[in-house]
Structure formats: C-alpha cells, structure tokens
CSV table of C-alpha atoms in Angstrom, one decimal:
chain,number,residue,atom,x,y,z
A,28,UNK,CA,-0.2,0.0,0.1
A,29,UNK,CA,1.1,3.3,-1.4
A,30,UNK,CA,2.1,6.0,1.3
A,31,UNK,CA,0.1,8.6,-1.0
A,32,UNK,CA,-3.3,7.5,-2.1
A,33,UNK,CA,-4.4,8.7,-5.4
A,34,UNK,CA,-7.6,7.4,-7.5
A,35,UNK,CA,-6.7,4.5,-9.5
A,36,UNK,CA,-8.1,5.3,-12.9
A,37,UNK,CA,-9.5,8.8,-14.1
A,38,UNK,CA,-10.5,9.3,-18.0
A,39,UNK,CA,-11.8,12.1,-20.2
A,40,UNK,CA,-12.3,13.2,-23.7
A,41,UNK,CA,-10.5,14.9,-25.7
A,42,UNK,CA,-10.3,19.0,-25.6
A,43,UNK,CA,-11.8,18.1,-21.3
A,44,UNK,CA,-9.8,18.8,-17.9
A,45,UNK,CA,-9.9,16.5,-15.5
A,46,UNK,CA,-8.1,16.8,-11.9
A,47,UNK,CA,-5.9,13.9,-9.7
A,48,UNK,CA,-6.1,13.8,-6.7
A,49,UNK,CA,-3.2,13.0,-3.5
A,50,UNK,CA,-4.0,12.4,-0.6
A,51,UNK,CA,-1.4,12.1,2.2
A,52,UNK,CA,-0.4,13.7,6.0
A,53,UNK,CA,0.5,16.4,7.6
A,54,UNK,CA,3.6,14.6,7.5
A,55,UNK,CA,3.9,14.9,3.9
A,56,UNK,CA,1.7,16.4,1.5
A,57,UNK,CA,0.3,19.0,4.0
A,58,UNK,CA,3.8,20.2,6.2
A,59,UNK,CA,5.6,20.8,2.8
A,60,UNK,CA,5.2,22.4,-0.7
A,61,UNK,CA,7.4,19.4,-2.1
A,62,UNK,CA,4.7,17.8,-4.0
A,63,UNK,CA,6.0,16.4,-7.6
A,64,UNK,CA,4.5,15.0,-10.1
A,65,UNK,CA,5.2,12.3,-12.8
A,66,UNK,CA,4.1,11.1,-16.2
A,67,UNK,CA,5.0,7.4,-17.3
A,68,UNK,CA,3.9,5.9,-20.5
A,69,UNK,CA,4.2,2.1,-20.3
A,70,UNK,CA,7.8,0.2,-20.3
A,71,UNK,CA,9.1,4.1,-20.1
A,72,UNK,CA,11.3,6.0,-17.5
A,73,UNK,CA,8.8,8.6,-15.5
A,74,UNK,CA,9.2,12.2,-16.2
A,75,UNK,CA,9.0,14.9,-14.2
A,76,UNK,CA,6.1,17.0,-15.0
A,77,UNK,CA,5.4,19.3,-11.8
A,78,UNK,CA,7.4,19.8,-8.7
A,79,UNK,CA,7.1,22.5,-5.8
A,80,UNK,CA,3.5,21.9,-6.1
A,81,UNK,CA,2.8,23.8,-8.6
A,82,UNK,CA,6.2,24.7,-10.7
A,83,UNK,CA,6.7,23.3,-14.3
A,84,UNK,CA,10.2,22.4,-15.7
A,85,UNK,CA,10.7,24.0,-18.5
A,86,UNK,CA,9.0,22.4,-21.8
A,87,UNK,CA,6.4,20.8,-20.1
A,88,UNK,CA,3.0,21.8,-21.0
A,89,UNK,CA,1.0,25.1,-19.6
A,90,UNK,CA,-2.0,23.0,-19.9
A,91,UNK,CA,-1.0,21.3,-16.8
A,92,UNK,CA,-1.1,22.3,-12.9
A,93,UNK,CA,-1.0,21.8,-10.1
A,94,UNK,CA,-1.9,22.8,-6.7
A,95,UNK,CA,-2.6,22.0,-2.7
A,96,UNK,CA,-4.9,21.9,-0.3
A,97,UNK,CA,-4.3,21.0,3.3
A,98,UNK,CA,-3.2,17.1,3.1
A,99,UNK,CA,-4.0,17.3,-0.7
A,100,UNK,CA,-2.4,18.0,-3.6
A,101,UNK,CA,-4.0,18.0,-7.2
A,102,UNK,CA,-2.7,17.9,-10.7
A,103,UNK,CA,-5.4,19.3,-13.6
A,104,UNK,CA,-4.7,18.7,-16.9
A,105,UNK,CA,-6.7,21.1,-18.9
A,106,UNK,CA,-7.4,20.5,-22.9
A,107,UNK,CA,-6.7,16.7,-23.0
A,108,UNK,CA,-5.3,15.5,-25.8
A,109,UNK,CA,-4.8,11.7,-26.4
A,110,UNK,CA,-0.9,11.9,-25.9
A,111,UNK,CA,-1.8,13.1,-22.3
A,112,UNK,CA,-2.9,9.0,-21.9
A,113,UNK,CA,-0.4,7.4,-19.2
A,114,UNK,CA,0.4,6.9,-15.5
A,115,UNK,CA,0.5,9.8,-13.4
A,116,UNK,CA,2.1,9.2,-9.8
A,117,UNK,CA,2.7,11.9,-7.2
A,118,UNK,CA,5.4,12.0,-4.7
A,119,UNK,CA,5.9,14.4,-1.8
A,120,UNK,CA,9.0,14.7,0.9
A,121,UNK,CA,8.0,13.5,4.6
A,122,UNK,CA,9.8,14.2,7.9
A,123,UNK,CA,10.3,10.9,9.6
A,124,UNK,CA,12.6,9.7,12.3
A,125,UNK,CA,15.4,9.6,9.8
A,126,UNK,CA,15.5,12.9,8.7
A,127,UNK,CA,14.2,12.6,5.0
A,128,UNK,CA,12.0,10.9,3.2
A,129,UNK,CA,10.5,10.3,-0.2
A,130,UNK,CA,7.3,9.3,-0.8
A,131,UNK,CA,4.9,8.0,-4.0
A,132,UNK,CA,1.4,7.6,-4.8
A,133,UNK,CA,0.3,4.2,-6.0
A,134,UNK,CA,-0.9,5.9,-9.4
A,135,UNK,CA,-3.5,7.1,-11.8
A,136,UNK,CA,-4.3,5.8,-15.2
A,137,UNK,CA,-5.5,8.7,-17.5
A,138,UNK,CA,-7.6,7.4,-20.5
A,139,UNK,CA,-8.2,9.8,-22.8
A,140,UNK,CA,-11.8,8.5,-24.5
B,8,UNK,CA,22.6,17.5,-22.0
B,9,UNK,CA,21.8,15.3,-18.8
B,10,UNK,CA,21.9,11.5,-19.3
B,11,UNK,CA,21.9,8.8,-17.1
B,12,UNK,CA,22.3,4.8,-17.4
B,13,UNK,CA,22.1,2.0,-15.0
B,14,UNK,CA,23.8,-1.3,-15.4
B,15,UNK,CA,24.5,-4.4,-13.5
B,16,UNK,CA,22.7,-8.1,-13.1
B,17,UNK,CA,19.6,-9.1,-14.5
B,18,UNK,CA,19.1,-12.1,-12.4
B,19,UNK,CA,19.9,-12.2,-8.5
B,20,UNK,CA,19.5,-15.2,-6.3
B,21,UNK,CA,17.9,-15.0,-3.0
B,22,UNK,CA,19.5,-13.8,-0.4
B,23,UNK,CA,22.6,-12.8,-2.7
B,24,UNK,CA,23.6,-9.0,-2.7
B,25,UNK,CA,22.4,-6.6,-6.1
B,26,UNK,CA,25.1,-4.3,-7.3
B,27,UNK,CA,23.8,-1.6,-9.7
B,28,UNK,CA,25.9,1.4,-11.4
B,29,UNK,CA,24.8,4.2,-12.7
B,30,UNK,CA,26.8,6.5,-14.9
B,31,UNK,CA,26.2,9.5,-16.0
B,32,UNK,CA,26.7,12.2,-18.2
B,33,UNK,CA,25.8,16.3,-18.5
B,34,UNK,CA,26.6,17.0,-14.7
B,35,UNK,CA,29.2,16.1,-12.0
B,36,UNK,CA,30.0,15.8,-8.1
B,37,UNK,CA,32.3,18.5,-8.4
B,38,UNK,CA,29.4,20.6,-8.3
B,39,UNK,CA,27.8,21.9,-5.6
B,40,UNK,CA,24.3,20.4,-4.4
B,41,UNK,CA,24.3,17.7,-6.9
B,42,UNK,CA,22.6,14.4,-6.0
B,43,UNK,CA,21.6,11.1,-7.6
B,44,UNK,CA,19.0,9.5,-6.4
B,45,UNK,CA,17.3,5.7,-6.9
B,46,UNK,CA,14.2,4.8,-7.4
B,47,UNK,CA,12.5,1.2,-7.9
B,48,UNK,CA,9.2,-0.1,-9.3
B,49,UNK,CA,8.0,-3.5,-9.5
B,50,UNK,CA,6.6,-4.8,-12.6
B,51,UNK,CA,2.6,-3.5,-12.2
B,52,UNK,CA,3.6,-1.6,-9.0
B,53,UNK,CA,4.1,2.1,-8.2
B,54,UNK,CA,7.4,4.0,-7.2
B,55,UNK,CA,9.4,3.6,-4.5
B,56,UNK,CA,12.3,6.0,-3.2
B,57,UNK,CA,15.6,4.2,-2.2
B,58,UNK,CA,18.5,6.2,-1.5
B,59,UNK,CA,20.4,9.7,-2.6
B,60,UNK,CA,23.8,10.5,-2.6
B,61,UNK,CA,25.1,14.1,-2.6
B,62,UNK,CA,28.2,15.7,-4.3
B,63,UNK,CA,29.7,15.8,-0.7
B,64,UNK,CA,28.9,12.1,0.0
B,65,UNK,CA,26.5,12.9,2.6
B,66,UNK,CA,23.5,9.9,1.4
B,67,UNK,CA,19.7,9.7,2.4
B,68,UNK,CA,18.0,6.3,3.0
B,69,UNK,CA,14.5,4.8,3.1
B,70,UNK,CA,13.5,4.4,6.4
B,71,UNK,CA,12.1,1.0,5.5
B,72,UNK,CA,15.2,-0.6,3.6
B,73,UNK,CA,18.0,1.8,5.2
B,74,UNK,CA,19.7,-1.4,6.8
B,75,UNK,CA,19.8,-3.1,3.6
B,76,UNK,CA,21.2,-0.3,1.2
B,77,UNK,CA,24.6,1.5,0.5
B,78,UNK,CA,25.2,3.9,-1.9
B,79,UNK,CA,28.5,5.2,-3.0
B,80,UNK,CA,29.9,7.2,-5.5
B,81,UNK,CA,33.4,7.9,-8.0
B,82,UNK,CA,33.5,11.5,-9.3
B,83,UNK,CA,36.1,11.0,-11.4
B,84,UNK,CA,34.3,8.2,-13.2
B,85,UNK,CA,31.0,10.1,-12.9
B,86,UNK,CA,29.1,6.7,-11.2
B,87,UNK,CA,27.1,6.0,-8.6
B,88,UNK,CA,26.8,2.4,-6.6
B,89,UNK,CA,23.9,1.0,-4.9
B,90,UNK,CA,24.2,-2.1,-3.2
B,91,UNK,CA,21.3,-3.9,-1.7
B,92,UNK,CA,22.2,-6.6,0.4
B,93,UNK,CA,19.9,-9.8,1.4
B,94,UNK,CA,17.8,-10.0,-1.9
B,95,UNK,CA,14.6,-11.2,-1.9
B,96,UNK,CA,11.9,-12.2,-4.7
B,97,UNK,CA,9.6,-9.1,-3.5
B,98,UNK,CA,12.6,-6.9,-4.7
B,99,UNK,CA,12.0,-8.0,-8.4
B,100,UNK,CA,11.9,-4.7,-10.0
B,101,UNK,CA,13.1,-2.0,-12.5
B,102,UNK,CA,15.6,0.4,-10.8
B,103,UNK,CA,16.0,4.1,-12.1
B,104,UNK,CA,18.9,6.2,-11.3
B,105,UNK,CA,17.7,9.8,-11.5
B,106,UNK,CA,19.2,13.2,-11.4
B,107,UNK,CA,18.4,15.2,-8.3
B,108,UNK,CA,19.3,18.8,-6.3
B,109,UNK,CA,20.2,19.5,-3.1
B,110,UNK,CA,17.3,21.3,-1.5
B,111,UNK,CA,14.5,20.6,-4.3
B,112,UNK,CA,12.4,17.6,-3.3
B,113,UNK,CA,11.9,16.1,-7.0
B,114,UNK,CA,14.3,13.9,-9.9
B,115,UNK,CA,14.2,16.0,-13.0
B,116,UNK,CA,16.3,13.6,-15.2
B,117,UNK,CA,15.8,9.9,-14.8
B,118,UNK,CA,18.1,6.7,-16.7
B,119,UNK,CA,16.1,4.3,-18.9
B,120,UNK,CA,15.5,1.4,-15.8
B,121,UNK,CA,17.4,-2.2,-15.8
B,122,UNK,CA,15.2,-4.8,-14.6
B,123,UNK,CA,16.2,-7.1,-12.0
B,124,UNK,CA,14.7,-10.2,-10.9
B,125,UNK,CA,15.1,-12.2,-7.7
B,126,UNK,CA,14.9,-16.0,-8.4
B,127,UNK,CA,16.6,-19.2,-7.5
C-alpha cells in the first residue's frame, strides 16, 4: 500500500479537463510544499511534470497545473489530448525520524476517451 | 544534456547482494548541490524511493530499507553504485537512477531503468 493515495483511474474526452488527487498527511503533503508529479508511459522511465506543488519544468505544457489544499495535492490537465494518456504518480517529501524520506502515490491511469 | 544509465545483473538469487551502477553525463559531483537518487518499481506497481547521494558524500536512505542499502560515488568516473543486501523475490523491480538537486525534492532526469529479477 502506497504512502500517498491516488485514484486508480480517471478518464476524460479530448478537450476536457481532469484532476488527479493525491492525499497524504500533515507529515508529507500537508506539511511541505515539496509535491511533485511524474508521467510514465508503458515501459518508459517517469518524466517530471510538476515540482514544488505547482512549478513546471522547462518544456512541460502549460495545460498542466498543480495545486494543494491541506493534505491533498492535485494535478489538473486542461484541454486533454490523446498523448496525455499515461500513468501519473505524485510524490512528496516526508518528515520522519530519519530526517529525510520521499514517498510516492500508487499511480493514476489517465485514459483519454 | 543530462543522461543517466543503469547497469548491473538482470538476475540475482535470494539472499545475494545486488550491485547496480549508474553512469551519468552532463553534470558532475564536483558541483555544489548535485545528487543522484535511486528509485525502483516492481512490475505493475508504484514507484518507491530508495536512496540519494550528494556531492559532499552525504546520503539519505529509505527508512524501511536503510539497513540493506549502501550508496557510494566515484566522482572521477561519474558513477554512483547502489548495493542492496539479502535480496528477496519481492525486490524484483526495475531500478532507476535519477538526477537530483539538494534542496529541491524531485528527480528531473531519469535513466532508462534496469529490470532485476530475484529468483533461484
């Protein structure tokens, strides 16, 4: 069982917007602005899409945006395109007794209908 | 251009020690703040963070795996080595190395990954 909770799947039609949630605790998502999101296509390495809750690395589409409220972070993709279909993982820094920990969500399969 | 590539055995037996090497280019451990992390992914399952090593030899380990993991670096060779002891079939996974920067909790460049199967 993953440390962060994501829906197993979400879907949307081209042009629509979808939101993927990522729920943690006050020790990770809620306590720090260190939430990141990764896209993973089958058989490929993950690709960073969002970091520090809402920052986009260079080259990532502005259709993707990140936010956070309390212990839940969200990834929103607007204007869905077929190439957005992939698995998405959230990640967060977690405060622990060992002082540094990085936790991931279980992943969300995005299907573009 | 930053690239990373993992190498090592594809098959290990239970109780053996796994040694994986990450060879990278486009950055250097001679630079303040540089780090390399290891993340794994069992087939069909989620990502799991394992360890990070920094330019100054400081390192961080997953609390749940700390007793089994060691990460070292060779600055002159642009390499990072991960060792995991007492391998078990549940450790079967694709192991990734990734570029990391001190103070920013994310991995912005990833290797292609290497699948390690643990079986007798």
